[in-house]
XYZ file of C-alpha atoms in Angstrom:
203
model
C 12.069 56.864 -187.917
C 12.091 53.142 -186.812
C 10.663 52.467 -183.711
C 13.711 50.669 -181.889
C 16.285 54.088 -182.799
C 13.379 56.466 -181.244
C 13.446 54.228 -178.686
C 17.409 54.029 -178.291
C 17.371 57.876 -178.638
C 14.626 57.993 -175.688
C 16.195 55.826 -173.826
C 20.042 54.611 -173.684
C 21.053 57.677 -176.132
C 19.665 59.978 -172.777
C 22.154 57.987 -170.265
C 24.989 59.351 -172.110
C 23.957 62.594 -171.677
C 22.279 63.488 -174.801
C 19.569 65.417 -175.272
C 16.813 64.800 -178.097
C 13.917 66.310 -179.267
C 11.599 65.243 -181.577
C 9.901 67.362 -184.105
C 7.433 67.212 -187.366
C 10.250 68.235 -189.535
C 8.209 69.135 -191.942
C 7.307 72.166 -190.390
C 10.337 74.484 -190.301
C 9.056 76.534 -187.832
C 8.980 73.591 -185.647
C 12.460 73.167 -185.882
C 13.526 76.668 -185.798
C 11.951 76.491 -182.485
C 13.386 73.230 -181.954
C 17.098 73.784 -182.876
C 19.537 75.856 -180.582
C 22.395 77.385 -181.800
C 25.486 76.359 -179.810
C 24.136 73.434 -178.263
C 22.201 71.465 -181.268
C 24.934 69.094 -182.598
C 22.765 67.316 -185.110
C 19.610 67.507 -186.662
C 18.227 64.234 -188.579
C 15.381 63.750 -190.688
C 13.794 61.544 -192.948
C 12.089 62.403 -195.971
C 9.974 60.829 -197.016
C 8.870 59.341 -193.877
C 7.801 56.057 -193.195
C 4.985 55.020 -192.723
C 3.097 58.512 -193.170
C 4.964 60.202 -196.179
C 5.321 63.189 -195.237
C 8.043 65.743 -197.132
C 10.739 67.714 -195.532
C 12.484 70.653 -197.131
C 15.848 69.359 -197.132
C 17.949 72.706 -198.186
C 15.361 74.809 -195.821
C 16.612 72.633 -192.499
C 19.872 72.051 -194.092
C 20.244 76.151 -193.763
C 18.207 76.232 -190.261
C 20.745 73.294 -188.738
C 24.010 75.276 -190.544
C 23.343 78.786 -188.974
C 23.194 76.693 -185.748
C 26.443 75.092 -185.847
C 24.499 71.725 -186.344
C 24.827 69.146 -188.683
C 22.229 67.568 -191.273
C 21.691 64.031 -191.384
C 19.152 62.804 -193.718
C 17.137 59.271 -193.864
C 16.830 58.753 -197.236
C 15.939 55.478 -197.400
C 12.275 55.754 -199.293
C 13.882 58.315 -201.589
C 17.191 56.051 -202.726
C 19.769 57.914 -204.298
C 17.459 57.639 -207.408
C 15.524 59.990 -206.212
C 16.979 62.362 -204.547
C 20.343 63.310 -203.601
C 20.704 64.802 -200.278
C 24.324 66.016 -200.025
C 23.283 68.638 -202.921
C 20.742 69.771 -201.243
C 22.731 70.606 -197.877
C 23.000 67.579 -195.953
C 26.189 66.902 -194.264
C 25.118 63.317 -194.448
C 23.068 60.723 -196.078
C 21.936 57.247 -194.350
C 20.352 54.574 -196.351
C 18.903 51.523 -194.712
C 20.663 49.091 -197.447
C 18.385 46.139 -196.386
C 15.107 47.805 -198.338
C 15.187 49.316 -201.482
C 19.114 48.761 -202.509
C 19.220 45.218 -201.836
C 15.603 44.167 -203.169
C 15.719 41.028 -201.975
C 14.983 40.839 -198.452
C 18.102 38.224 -197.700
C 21.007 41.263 -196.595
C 20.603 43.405 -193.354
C 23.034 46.335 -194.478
C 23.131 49.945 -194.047
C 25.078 52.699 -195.336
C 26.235 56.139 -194.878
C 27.483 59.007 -197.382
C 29.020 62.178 -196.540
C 29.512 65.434 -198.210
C 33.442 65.718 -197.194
C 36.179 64.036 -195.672
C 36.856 65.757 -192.093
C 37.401 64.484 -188.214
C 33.917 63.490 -187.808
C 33.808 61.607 -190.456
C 37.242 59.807 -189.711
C 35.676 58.892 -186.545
C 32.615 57.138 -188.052
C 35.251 55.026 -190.155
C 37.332 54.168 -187.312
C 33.976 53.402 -185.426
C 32.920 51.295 -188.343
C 36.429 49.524 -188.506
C 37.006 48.661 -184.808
C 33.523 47.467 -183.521
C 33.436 45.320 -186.777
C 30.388 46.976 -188.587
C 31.806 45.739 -192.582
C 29.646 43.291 -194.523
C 31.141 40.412 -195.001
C 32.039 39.248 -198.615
C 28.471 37.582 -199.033
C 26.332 39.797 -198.220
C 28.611 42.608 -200.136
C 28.136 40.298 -203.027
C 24.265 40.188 -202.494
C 24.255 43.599 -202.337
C 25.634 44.504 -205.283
C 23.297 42.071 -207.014
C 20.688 43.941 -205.984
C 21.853 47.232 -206.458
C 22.358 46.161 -210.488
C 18.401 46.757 -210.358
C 18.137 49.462 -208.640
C 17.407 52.310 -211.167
C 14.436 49.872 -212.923
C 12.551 48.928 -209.512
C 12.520 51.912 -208.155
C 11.003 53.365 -211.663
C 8.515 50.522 -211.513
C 7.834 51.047 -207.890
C 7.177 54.582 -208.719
C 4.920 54.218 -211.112
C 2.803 51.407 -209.958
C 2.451 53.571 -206.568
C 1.392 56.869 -208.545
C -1.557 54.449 -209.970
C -2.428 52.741 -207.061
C -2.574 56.328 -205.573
C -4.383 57.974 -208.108
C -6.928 55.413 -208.184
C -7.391 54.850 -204.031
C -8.014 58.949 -204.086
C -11.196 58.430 -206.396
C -12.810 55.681 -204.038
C -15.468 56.717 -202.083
C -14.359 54.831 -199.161
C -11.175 56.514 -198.730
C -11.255 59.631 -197.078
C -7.248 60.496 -197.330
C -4.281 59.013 -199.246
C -1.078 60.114 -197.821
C 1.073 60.242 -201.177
C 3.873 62.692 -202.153
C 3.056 62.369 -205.851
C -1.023 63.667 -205.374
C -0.944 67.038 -205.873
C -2.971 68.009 -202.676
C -0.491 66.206 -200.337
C 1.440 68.837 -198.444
C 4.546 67.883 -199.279
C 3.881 67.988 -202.859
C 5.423 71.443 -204.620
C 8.973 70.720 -202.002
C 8.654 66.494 -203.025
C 8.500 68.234 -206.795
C 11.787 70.291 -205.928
C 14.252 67.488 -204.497
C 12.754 64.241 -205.613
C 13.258 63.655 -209.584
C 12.192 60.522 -211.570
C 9.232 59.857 -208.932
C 7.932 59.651 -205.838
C 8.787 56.538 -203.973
C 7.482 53.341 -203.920
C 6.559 51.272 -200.826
């Protein structure tokens, strides 16, 4: 999670009356503990996490947020929809930050959001969108799409140069730990294996 939207959600998000915990999410028992039924509105991860790659079990708290009434939101920015798909693994909805990995080029600050259906909620995030004037404007729409043209063969490339770099920084004798989703004694590994096809991120 980026620093400044922990520290919105900390902060201003609290002054609204809000309420937010923050949990390892990949331990489900964490947020089992963590989610109440009733009064848990949403439950957001990100998988895999940045900076420490860890792996959450997106169908596992997909079913632990639904039997509470709560909704899934999933980060899925270090993933890309190359990788994995979120909505068919639960989520209610998906949120990429554009500016990274589906741009490519470092010159658009862009995000989006997907959603699994069409309902009230979701009509509210559009009008929200429309009237506070959060639509990309036809250059940066246009840069986007440039770089999403690429998308499919850097993220393959960025895969496999980081499985290398990986396997080869986990044979040094100088590195006591490398925190990758793709080496097979990560944690995350066997649920990265289930919901992540083609690879396992890049940066």
């Amino acid at each position: 999670m980026y620093w400044s939207l922990r520290n919105w959600l900390m902060t201003e998000a609290t002054r609204w009356g809000l309420k937010v915990d923050l949990v390892e999410t990949a331990d489900l028992a964490a947020v089992s503990t963590a989610v109440k039924p009733g009064a848990t509105k949403l439950v957001w991860i990100e998988t895999p996490s940045n900076p420490l790659w860890s792996i959450t079990d997106i169908a596992a708290v997909a079913e632990i947020a639904h039997a509470a009434g709560a909704m899934l939101a999933v980060d899925s920015t270090a993933a890309t929809p190359v990788l994995t798909q979120p909505l068919e693994h639960g989520a209610d909805i998906v949120m990429h930050s554009a500016t990274k990995y589906l741009n490519g080029h470092a010159d658009v600050v862009a995000g989006a959001l997907a959603t699994a259906r069409t309902d009230a909620r979701w009509d509210s995030v559009r009008r929200n969108r429309s009237m506070l004037g959060q639509i990309l404007g036809p250059l940066e729409a246009y840069l986007l799409i440039r770089g999403m043209r690429t998308l499919h063969l850097r993220v393959q490339a960025g895969c496999a140069s980081a499985m290398q770099l990986a396997e080869r920084l986990a044979k040094h004798a100088s590195i006591a730990e490398v925190l990758y989703p793709g080496l097979p004694d990560h944690p995350g590994h066997e649920v990265a294996l289930r919901q992540m096809h083609g690879g396992f991120g890049g940066c």
